[in-house]
PDB file of C-alpha atoms in Angstrom:
ATOM      1  CA  MET A 582      94.572 115.372  81.679  1.00  0.00           C
ATOM      2  CA  SER A 583      90.922 116.848  81.314  1.00  0.00           C
ATOM      3  CA  ARG A 584      88.254 117.558  83.672  1.00  0.00           C
ATOM      4  CA  LEU A 585      84.549 116.569  83.341  1.00  0.00           C
ATOM      5  CA  LEU A 586      81.624 118.364  84.990  1.00  0.00           C
ATOM      6  CA  GLY A 587      78.684 115.940  84.641  1.00  0.00           C
ATOM      7  CA  THR A 588      75.777 114.747  86.616  1.00  0.00           C
ATOM      8  CA  PHE A 589      78.346 113.404  89.132  1.00  0.00           C
ATOM      9  CA  LEU A 590      81.048 115.846  89.187  1.00  0.00           C
ATOM     10  CA  VAL A 591      84.163 113.934  88.252  1.00  0.00           C
ATOM     11  CA  ILE A 592      87.635 115.127  87.650  1.00  0.00           C
ATOM     12  CA  GLY A 593      90.480 114.283  85.453  1.00  0.00           C
ATOM     13  CA  VAL A 594      93.518 116.392  85.388  1.00  0.00           C
ATOM     14  CA  VAL A 595      93.637 120.000  84.506  1.00  0.00           C
ATOM     15  CA  SER A 596      96.000 122.620  83.128  1.00  0.00           C
ATOM     16  CA  VAL A 597      99.809 121.489  83.232  1.00  0.00           C
ATOM     17  CA  ALA A 598     102.962 123.254  82.975  1.00  0.00           C
ATOM     18  CA  VAL A 599     106.667 122.392  83.839  1.00  0.00           C
ATOM     19  CA  ALA A 600     106.571 125.030  86.655  1.00  0.00           C
ATOM     20  CA  PRO A 601     103.399 126.582  88.350  1.00  0.00           C
ATOM     21  CA  ALA A 602     101.577 128.553  85.797  1.00  0.00           C
ATOM     22  CA  GLN A 603     101.285 132.285  86.482  1.00  0.00           C
ATOM     23  CA  ASP A 604      98.854 134.820  85.256  1.00  0.00           C
ATOM     24  CA  ALA A 605     100.069 137.801  83.305  1.00  0.00           C
ATOM     25  CA  ALA A 606      99.715 139.954  86.475  1.00  0.00           C
ATOM     26  CA  ALA A 607     101.726 139.056  89.668  1.00  0.00           C
ATOM     27  CA  PRO A 608      99.474 136.929  92.087  1.00  0.00           C
ATOM     28  CA  ASP A 609      98.544 138.731  95.175  1.00  0.00           C
ATOM     29  CA  GLN A 610      99.554 137.441  98.603  1.00  0.00           C
ATOM     30  CA  GLU A 611      96.214 135.775  99.284  1.00  0.00           C
ATOM     31  CA  THR A 612      96.601 133.811  96.018  1.00  0.00           C
ATOM     32  CA  ASN A 613     100.119 132.673  96.885  1.00  0.00           C
ATOM     33  CA  GLU A 614      99.026 131.724 100.448  1.00  0.00           C
ATOM     34  CA  ARG A 615      96.064 129.708  99.063  1.00  0.00           C
ATOM     35  CA  SER A 616      98.141 127.887  96.451  1.00  0.00           C
ATOM     36  CA  GLN A 617     100.798 127.078  99.012  1.00  0.00           C
ATOM     37  CA  ARG A 618      98.195 125.686 101.479  1.00  0.00           C
ATOM     38  CA  LEU A 619      96.845 123.453  98.858  1.00  0.00           C
ATOM     39  CA  PHE A 620     100.012 122.189  97.454  1.00  0.00           C
ATOM     40  CA  ASP A 621     101.003 121.366 100.979  1.00  0.00           C
ATOM     41  CA  ARG A 622      97.825 119.378 101.390  1.00  0.00           C
ATOM     42  CA  PHE A 623      98.348 117.646  97.984  1.00  0.00           C
ATOM     43  CA  ASP A 624     101.754 116.583  99.337  1.00  0.00           C
ATOM     44  CA  GLN A 625     100.197 115.145 102.402  1.00  0.00           C
ATOM     45  CA  THR A 626      97.478 113.339 100.494  1.00  0.00           C
ATOM     46  CA  ALA A 627     100.126 111.651  98.254  1.00  0.00           C
ATOM     47  CA  LYS A 628     102.271 110.744 101.127  1.00  0.00           C
ATOM     48  CA  GLU A 629      99.497 108.945 102.910  1.00  0.00           C
ATOM     49  CA  LEU A 630      98.431 106.740  99.947  1.00  0.00           C
ATOM     50  CA  GLU A 631      99.552 103.306 100.572  1.00  0.00           C
ATOM     51  CA  ILE A 632     100.095 101.485  97.414  1.00  0.00           C
ATOM     52  CA  GLN A 633     101.504  97.870  97.483  1.00  0.00           C
ATOM     53  CA  SER A 634     101.612  95.117  94.907  1.00  0.00           C
ATOM     54  CA  GLN A 635     100.238  91.726  95.736  1.00  0.00           C
ATOM     55  CA  ASP A 636     103.917  90.171  95.629  1.00  0.00           C
ATOM     56  CA  GLY A 637     104.738  92.468  98.569  1.00  0.00           C
ATOM     57  CA  GLN A 638     106.545  95.426  96.974  1.00  0.00           C
ATOM     58  CA  VAL A 639     105.670  98.780  98.525  1.00  0.00           C
ATOM     59  CA  TYR A 640     105.667 101.526  95.907  1.00  0.00           C
ATOM     60  CA  GLN A 641     107.644 104.501  97.125  1.00  0.00           C
ATOM     61  CA  TRP A 642     106.088 107.994  96.695  1.00  0.00           C
ATOM     62  CA  GLN A 643     108.710 110.444  95.182  1.00  0.00           C
ATOM     63  CA  SER A 644     108.239 113.606  97.385  1.00  0.00           C
ATOM     64  CA  ASN A 645     109.407 115.890  94.548  1.00  0.00           C
ATOM     65  CA  PRO A 646     106.475 116.291  92.171  1.00  0.00           C
ATOM     66  CA  LEU A 647     107.108 116.141  88.284  1.00  0.00           C
ATOM     67  CA  PHE A 648     105.564 119.566  88.289  1.00  0.00           C
ATOM     68  CA  ARG A 649     102.862 121.622  90.070  1.00  0.00           C
ATOM     69  CA  PHE A 650     100.336 123.545  88.212  1.00  0.00           C
ATOM     70  CA  SER A 651      97.564 126.392  88.591  1.00  0.00           C
ATOM     71  CA  SER A 652      94.832 127.332  86.114  1.00  0.00           C
ATOM     72  CA  GLU A 653      92.975 130.696  86.212  1.00  0.00           C
ATOM     73  CA  GLY A 654      94.074 131.191  89.847  1.00  0.00           C
ATOM     74  CA  ASN A 655      91.672 128.598  91.190  1.00  0.00           C
ATOM     75  CA  VAL A 656      92.403 125.021  89.961  1.00  0.00           C
ATOM     76  CA  PHE A 657      95.745 123.703  91.437  1.00  0.00           C
ATOM     77  CA  GLY A 658      97.532 120.384  91.497  1.00  0.00           C
ATOM     78  CA  SER A 659     100.655 118.373  91.710  1.00  0.00           C
ATOM     79  CA  VAL A 660     101.857 115.453  89.630  1.00  0.00           C
ATOM     80  CA  PHE A 661     103.744 112.592  91.355  1.00  0.00           C
ATOM     81  CA  VAL A 662     105.357 109.260  90.525  1.00  0.00           C
ATOM     82  CA  TRP A 663     105.680 106.186  92.649  1.00  0.00           C
ATOM     83  CA  LYS A 664     108.531 103.787  92.060  1.00  0.00           C
ATOM     84  CA  THR A 665     109.293 100.051  92.877  1.00  0.00           C
ATOM     85  CA  PRO A 666     111.982  99.373  95.435  1.00  0.00           C
ATOM     86  CA  SER A 667     114.255  98.644  92.420  1.00  0.00           C
ATOM     87  CA  LYS A 668     113.471 102.378  91.376  1.00  0.00           C
ATOM     88  CA  GLN A 669     111.363 101.350  88.274  1.00  0.00           C
ATOM     89  CA  LEU A 670     108.256 103.476  87.418  1.00  0.00           C
ATOM     90  CA  ALA A 671     105.099 101.820  89.267  1.00  0.00           C
ATOM     91  CA  LEU A 672     102.524 104.599  89.059  1.00  0.00           C
ATOM     92  CA  ILE A 673     101.716 108.281  88.069  1.00  0.00           C
ATOM     93  CA  GLY A 674      99.169 110.329  89.641  1.00  0.00           C
ATOM     94  CA  THR A 675      97.686 113.768  90.275  1.00  0.00           C
ATOM     95  CA  ILE A 676      96.348 115.315  93.481  1.00  0.00           C
ATOM     96  CA  GLY A 677      94.606 118.670  92.865  1.00  0.00           C
ATOM     97  CA  SER A 678      91.635 120.899  93.679  1.00  0.00           C
ATOM     98  CA  ILE A 679      88.760 122.584  91.829  1.00  0.00           C
ATOM     99  CA  PRO A 680      86.335 125.150  93.239  1.00  0.00           C
ATOM    100  CA  ILE A 681      82.589 124.174  93.139  1.00  0.00           C
ATOM    101  CA  ASN A 682      80.190 126.680  94.504  1.00  0.00           C
ATOM    102  CA  GLN A 683      82.883 128.611  96.268  1.00  0.00           C
ATOM    103  CA  GLN A 684      84.184 125.411  97.999  1.00  0.00           C
ATOM    104  CA  ASP A 685      87.584 123.677  97.082  1.00  0.00           C
ATOM    105  CA  TYR A 686      87.087 119.999  96.288  1.00  0.00           C
ATOM    106  CA  GLU A 687      90.117 117.703  96.224  1.00  0.00           C
ATOM    107  CA  PHE A 688      90.467 115.160  93.314  1.00  0.00           C
ATOM    108  CA  VAL A 689      92.679 112.288  92.754  1.00  0.00           C
ATOM    109  CA  GLU A 690      93.869 110.763  89.363  1.00  0.00           C
ATOM    110  CA  LEU A 691      95.892 107.674  89.345  1.00  0.00           C
ATOM    111  CA  HIS A 692      97.485 105.475  86.621  1.00  0.00           C
ATOM    112  CA  LEU A 693      99.187 102.117  87.443  1.00  0.00           C
ATOM    113  CA  LEU A 694     101.999 101.482  85.186  1.00  0.00           C
ATOM    114  CA  ARG A 695     103.182  97.969  86.122  1.00  0.00           C
ATOM    115  CA  PRO A 696     101.282  94.787  85.014  1.00  0.00           C
ATOM    116  CA  THR A 697     101.454  93.531  88.578  1.00  0.00           C
ATOM    117  CA  PRO A 698      98.213  93.430  90.703  1.00  0.00           C
ATOM    118  CA  ILE A 699      98.244  95.706  93.647  1.00  0.00           C
ATOM    119  CA  VAL A 700      96.536  95.193  97.148  1.00  0.00           C
ATOM    120  CA  PRO A 701      92.939  96.784  96.754  1.00  0.00           C
ATOM    121  CA  MET A 702      92.998 100.354  98.162  1.00  0.00           C
ATOM    122  CA  SER A 703      90.568 103.156  99.275  1.00  0.00           C
ATOM    123  CA  VAL A 704      91.159 106.676  98.146  1.00  0.00           C
ATOM    124  CA  GLY A 705      89.878 109.844  99.860  1.00  0.00           C
ATOM    125  CA  ARG A 706      86.960 110.143 102.327  1.00  0.00           C
ATOM    126  CA  ALA A 707      83.258 109.471 102.122  1.00  0.00           C
ATOM    127  CA  PRO A 708      82.251 108.472  99.497  1.00  0.00           C
ATOM    128  CA  ARG A 709      85.638 106.744  99.205  1.00  0.00           C
ATOM    129  CA  LYS A 710      86.906 105.449  95.947  1.00  0.00           C
ATOM    130  CA  ARG A 711      87.721 101.735  95.984  1.00  0.00           C
ATOM    131  CA  TRP A 712      90.378 100.733  93.543  1.00  0.00           C
ATOM    132  CA  MET A 713      91.083  97.151  92.378  1.00  0.00           C
ATOM    133  CA  PRO A 714      92.803  97.605  89.126  1.00  0.00           C
ATOM    134  CA  GLU A 715      92.975  94.857  86.522  1.00  0.00           C
ATOM    135  CA  VAL A 716      96.316  94.717  84.961  1.00  0.00           C
ATOM    136  CA  ASP A 717      95.849  92.661  81.860  1.00  0.00           C
ATOM    137  CA  THR A 718      96.207  95.800  79.650  1.00  0.00           C
ATOM    138  CA  LEU A 719      99.395  96.925  81.085  1.00  0.00           C
ATOM    139  CA  GLU A 720     101.851  94.640  79.195  1.00  0.00           C
ATOM    140  CA  LEU A 721     104.679  96.642  77.692  1.00  0.00           C
ATOM    141  CA  LYS A 722     105.233  95.991  74.066  1.00  0.00           C
ATOM    142  CA  THR A 723     108.439  95.941  72.078  1.00  0.00           C
ATOM    143  CA  VAL A 724     109.061  98.994  70.000  1.00  0.00           C
ATOM    144  CA  PRO A 725     108.792  97.908  66.395  1.00  0.00           C
ATOM    145  CA  SER A 726     112.274  98.096  64.687  1.00  0.00           C
ATOM    146  CA  GLY A 727     113.594  99.700  67.748  1.00  0.00           C
ATOM    147  CA  PRO A 728     117.246 100.671  67.715  1.00  0.00           C
ATOM    148  CA  ALA A 729     120.038  98.782  69.443  1.00  0.00           C
ATOM    149  CA  ILE A 730     120.192 100.136  72.941  1.00  0.00           C
ATOM    150  CA  SER A 731     123.114 102.721  73.216  1.00  0.00           C
ATOM    151  CA  ALA A 732     125.764 102.423  75.948  1.00  0.00           C
ATOM    152  CA  ASP A 733     125.733 106.092  76.200  1.00  0.00           C
ATOM    153  CA  ALA A 734     123.066 108.045  78.531  1.00  0.00           C
ATOM    154  CA  GLY A 735     122.717 110.974  76.267  1.00  0.00           C
ATOM    155  CA  ARG A 736     122.461 108.862  73.183  1.00  0.00           C
ATOM    156  CA  ARG A 737     119.711 106.868  74.731  1.00  0.00           C
ATOM    157  CA  LEU A 738     117.631 110.004  75.294  1.00  0.00           C
ATOM    158  CA  VAL A 739     118.137 110.850  71.531  1.00  0.00           C
ATOM    159  CA  GLN A 740     116.957 107.378  70.883  1.00  0.00           C
ATOM    160  CA  MET A 741     113.789 107.752  73.057  1.00  0.00           C
ATOM    161  CA  ARG A 742     112.960 111.154  71.552  1.00  0.00           C
ATOM    162  CA  GLY A 743     113.301 109.607  68.136  1.00  0.00           C
ATOM    163  CA  MET A 744     111.117 106.661  68.934  1.00  0.00           C
ATOM    164  CA  ALA A 745     108.453 108.946  70.445  1.00  0.00           C
ATOM    165  CA  ARG A 746     108.411 110.929  67.151  1.00  0.00           C
ATOM    166  CA  GLN A 747     107.366 107.691  65.339  1.00  0.00           C
ATOM    167  CA  PHE A 748     104.077 107.576  67.294  1.00  0.00           C
ATOM    168  CA  LYS A 749     101.028 109.837  66.585  1.00  0.00           C
ATOM    169  CA  ALA A 750      98.171 110.237  69.143  1.00  0.00           C
ATOM    170  CA  GLU A 751      94.566 111.055  68.551  1.00  0.00           C
ATOM    171  CA  MET A 752      91.754 112.086  70.944  1.00  0.00           C
ATOM    172  CA  ILE A 753      88.048 111.715  69.813  1.00  0.00           C
ATOM    173  CA  HIS A 754      85.376 113.894  71.484  1.00  0.00           C
ATOM    174  CA  ASN A 755      81.983 114.778  70.141  1.00  0.00           C
ATOM    175  CA  GLY A 756      82.683 113.053  67.032  1.00  0.00           C
ATOM    176  CA  GLN A 757      85.719 115.096  66.307  1.00  0.00           C
ATOM    177  CA  THR A 758      89.280 113.749  66.034  1.00  0.00           C
ATOM    178  CA  ASN A 759      91.836 115.837  67.585  1.00  0.00           C
ATOM    179  CA  HIS A 760      95.489 115.209  66.602  1.00  0.00           C
ATOM    180  CA  LEU A 761      97.559 115.595  69.718  1.00  0.00           C
ATOM    181  CA  ARG A 762     101.005 117.286  69.972  1.00  0.00           C
ATOM    182  CA  LEU A 763     104.206 115.471  71.242  1.00  0.00           C
ATOM    183  CA  LEU A 764     106.199 117.555  73.724  1.00  0.00           C
ATOM    184  CA  PRO A 765     109.780 117.182  72.628  1.00  0.00           C
ATOM    185  CA  GLN A 766     111.299 116.673  76.068  1.00  0.00           C
ATOM    186  CA  PRO A 767     110.204 113.905  78.581  1.00  0.00           C
ATOM    187  CA  LEU A 768     108.330 114.676  81.733  1.00  0.00           C
ATOM    188  CA  PHE A 769     110.321 112.103  83.441  1.00  0.00           C
ATOM    189  CA  ARG A 770     113.540 110.371  82.886  1.00  0.00           C
ATOM    190  CA  TYR A 771     115.154 107.476  84.884  1.00  0.00           C
ATOM    191  CA  GLU A 772     117.875 108.695  87.146  1.00  0.00           C
ATOM    192  CA  ASP A 773     121.366 106.795  87.234  1.00  0.00           C
ATOM    193  CA  SER A 774     120.310 105.092  83.902  1.00  0.00           C
ATOM    194  CA  THR A 775     122.395 102.437  82.308  1.00  0.00           C
ATOM    195  CA  ALA A 776     122.170 100.404  79.085  1.00  0.00           C
ATOM    196  CA  GLU A 777     120.097  97.891  81.207  1.00  0.00           C
ATOM    197  CA  PHE A 778     118.041 100.331  83.202  1.00  0.00           C
ATOM    198  CA  ASP A 779     116.538 103.226  81.421  1.00  0.00           C
ATOM    199  CA  GLY A 780     113.051 104.888  80.605  1.00  0.00           C
ATOM    200  CA  ALA A 781     111.117 107.962  80.209  1.00  0.00           C
ATOM    201  CA  LEU A 782     107.631 109.360  80.039  1.00  0.00           C
ATOM    202  CA  PHE A 783     106.697 111.591  77.178  1.00  0.00           C
ATOM    203  CA  ALA A 784     103.575 113.531  76.841  1.00  0.00           C
ATOM    204  CA  PHE A 785     100.950 114.307  74.033  1.00  0.00           C
ATOM    205  CA  VAL A 786      98.959 117.329  74.437  1.00  0.00           C
ATOM    206  CA  TRP A 787      95.904 119.080  73.080  1.00  0.00           C
ATOM    207  CA  ASP A 788      96.397 121.905  70.683  1.00  0.00           C
ATOM    208  CA  ASN A 789      94.646 124.371  72.958  1.00  0.00           C
ATOM    209  CA  GLY A 790      97.289 124.161  75.902  1.00  0.00           C
ATOM    210  CA  THR A 791      99.912 122.010  77.301  1.00  0.00           C
ATOM    211  CA  ASP A 792      97.646 119.472  79.122  1.00  0.00           C
ATOM    212  CA  PRO A 793      98.781 115.812  78.754  1.00  0.00           C
ATOM    213  CA  GLU A 794      96.064 113.802  77.496  1.00  0.00           C
ATOM    214  CA  LEU A 795      98.201 110.586  76.724  1.00  0.00           C
ATOM    215  CA  LEU A 796     101.465 109.592  77.998  1.00  0.00           C
ATOM    216  CA  LEU A 797     103.993 107.491  76.216  1.00  0.00           C
ATOM    217  CA  ARG A 798     106.352 105.477  78.452  1.00  0.00           C
ATOM    218  CA  PHE A 799     109.587 103.838  77.250  1.00  0.00           C
ATOM    219  CA  GLU A 800     111.567 101.371  79.303  1.00  0.00           C
ATOM    220  CA  ILE A 801     114.408  98.914  78.651  1.00  0.00           C
ATOM    221  CA  GLN A 802     113.197  95.252  79.164  1.00  0.00           C
ATOM    222  CA  ARG A 803     114.898  91.959  78.772  1.00  0.00           C
ATOM    223  CA  GLU A 804     113.712  89.773  75.930  1.00  0.00           C
ATOM    224  CA  GLY A 805     115.284  86.467  75.814  1.00  0.00           C
ATOM    225  CA  ASP A 806     118.958  86.847  76.101  1.00  0.00           C
ATOM    226  CA  LYS A 807     118.995  90.795  75.080  1.00  0.00           C
ATOM    227  CA  SER A 808     117.699  94.030  76.221  1.00  0.00           C
ATOM    228  CA  VAL A 809     115.139  95.791  73.929  1.00  0.00           C
ATOM    229  CA  TRP A 810     113.186  99.044  73.960  1.00  0.00           C
ATOM    230  CA  THR A 811     109.470  98.586  75.078  1.00  0.00           C
ATOM    231  CA  TYR A 812     106.693 101.112  75.191  1.00  0.00           C
ATOM    232  CA  GLN A 813     103.360 101.633  76.983  1.00  0.00           C
ATOM    233  CA  ALA A 814     100.354 104.098  76.154  1.00  0.00           C
ATOM    234  CA  VAL A 815      99.106 105.703  79.533  1.00  0.00           C
ATOM    235  CA  ARG A 816      95.672 107.430  79.234  1.00  0.00           C
ATOM    236  CA  PHE A 817      95.295 110.801  81.211  1.00  0.00           C
ATOM    237  CA  THR A 818      91.951 111.720  80.126  1.00  0.00           C
ATOM    238  CA  TRP A 819      88.445 110.275  80.135  1.00  0.00           C
ATOM    239  CA  ARG A 820      87.847 110.960  76.383  1.00  0.00           C
ATOM    240  CA  GLN A 821      88.407 108.377  73.817  1.00  0.00           C
ATOM    241  CA  LEU A 822      92.058 107.827  72.532  1.00  0.00           C
ATOM    242  CA  ARG A 823      94.067 106.256  69.884  1.00  0.00           C
ATOM    243  CA  LEU A 824      97.892 105.695  69.546  1.00  0.00           C
ATOM    244  CA  LEU A 825      99.343 104.978  66.077  1.00  0.00           C
ATOM    245  CA  HIS A 826     102.948 103.865  65.135  1.00  0.00           C
ATOM    246  CA  ARG A 827     103.945 104.840  61.602  1.00  0.00           C
ATOM    247  CA  GLY A 828     100.317 105.052  60.620  1.00  0.00           C
ATOM    248  CA  GLU A 829      99.163 101.828  62.261  1.00  0.00           C
ATOM    249  CA  THR A 830      96.948 101.704  65.338  1.00  0.00           C
ATOM    250  CA  VAL A 831      98.716  99.993  68.101  1.00  0.00           C
ATOM    251  CA  TRP A 832      96.497 101.008  70.978  1.00  0.00           C
ATOM    252  CA  GLN A 833      93.147 102.569  71.666  1.00  0.00           C
ATOM    253  CA  ALA A 834      90.941 103.283  74.619  1.00  0.00           C
ATOM    254  CA  GLU A 835      87.037 104.110  74.626  1.00  0.00           C
ATOM    255  CA  GLU A 836      85.741 106.768  76.571  1.00  0.00           C
ATOM    256  CA  PHE A 837      86.296 106.334  80.353  1.00  0.00           C
ATOM    257  CA  LEU A 838      82.599 105.358  81.500  1.00  0.00           C
ATOM    258  CA  GLU A 839      83.931 104.044  84.876  1.00  0.00           C
ATOM    259  CA  ARG A 840      84.691 107.597  86.113  1.00  0.00           C
ATOM    260  CA  ASP A 841      81.400 107.886  87.932  1.00  0.00           C
ATOM    261  CA  ARG A 842      81.835 104.705  89.949  1.00  0.00           C
ATOM    262  CA  VAL A 843      82.918 104.467  93.562  1.00  0.00           C
ATOM    263  CA  GLU A 844      84.586 101.121  92.705  1.00  0.00           C
ATOM    264  CA  GLN A 845      86.858 101.170  89.822  1.00  0.00           C
ATOM    265  CA  ARG A 846      88.685  98.510  88.400  1.00  0.00           C
ATOM    266  CA  THR A 847      90.636  99.793  85.441  1.00  0.00           C
ATOM    267  CA  PRO A 848      94.342 100.892  85.756  1.00  0.00           C
ATOM    268  CA  TYR A 849      93.210 104.357  85.430  1.00  0.00           C
ATOM    269  CA  LEU A 850      91.183 105.904  88.435  1.00  0.00           C
ATOM    270  CA  THR A 851      89.783 109.343  88.734  1.00  0.00           C
ATOM    271  CA  GLY A 852      87.306 111.205  90.891  1.00  0.00           C
ATOM    272  CA  LEU A 853      86.495 113.709  93.753  1.00  0.00           C
ATOM    273  CA  THR A 854      87.777 112.543  96.934  1.00  0.00           C
ATOM    274  CA  ASP A 855      87.153 115.203  99.674  1.00  0.00           C
ATOM    275  CA  VAL A 856      86.000 118.524 100.509  1.00  0.00           C
ATOM    276  CA  ILE A 857      88.828 120.887 101.577  1.00  0.00           C
ATOM    277  CA  PRO A 858      88.156 122.956 104.702  1.00  0.00           C
ATOM    278  CA  GLN A 859      88.388 126.869 104.210  1.00  0.00           C
TER     279      GLN A 859
END
């Protein structure tokens, strides 16, 4: 989750914590009022997003964010997930704000998770982002030598944590390879999970903070006559990424050059979407 200030100011996602970050000193009332106003706006923006698969499934916004964040008292955001009617993960996204020349701008970052085409959608106000994501790269892959799925929910979490530790993630920027750190606890875990229905989202973060740059998703899928563990790499930065499993590269993504485009066709979308009134 990184942000870029380029020729066309474009935003990824910024500083993240499990709870809203606080400065060492207690925030004053004005800061609290500002953050609450922005968080309320982000909720409304996320609620108004209409995301529907081309086979007719309306993806349901989960009103409780995975977390809210603030950075340096002037960058704010909320991270949400959307689910299918059958309660599987469909999409993850951030709605946030960043100040530019003493004016708050709203940004949106979305990543489709399911390999099912969605109805093309517009995001934000003029110039609106037009999103028509291609889904060929969204196929879940079987975890190599994955364990037999446990019948116990607690044990399945242990299994997912163990599988996550088998992966290593790298982010390449300015010719330098940064080895990302895996957070031990998932950002998200399926509720009411069973041995046929379970999954989680883990985060790899940069060594200079806790901003997720790459997400690792696990989900139980049917393969023939049995259920198996599958995984999916989910980019959350515009920088180049690489995912390795036991030393072998299993996924990689080049720098996200589409970030400046009004019309975006990748499963990952990002950009400024509106000016926030004072």
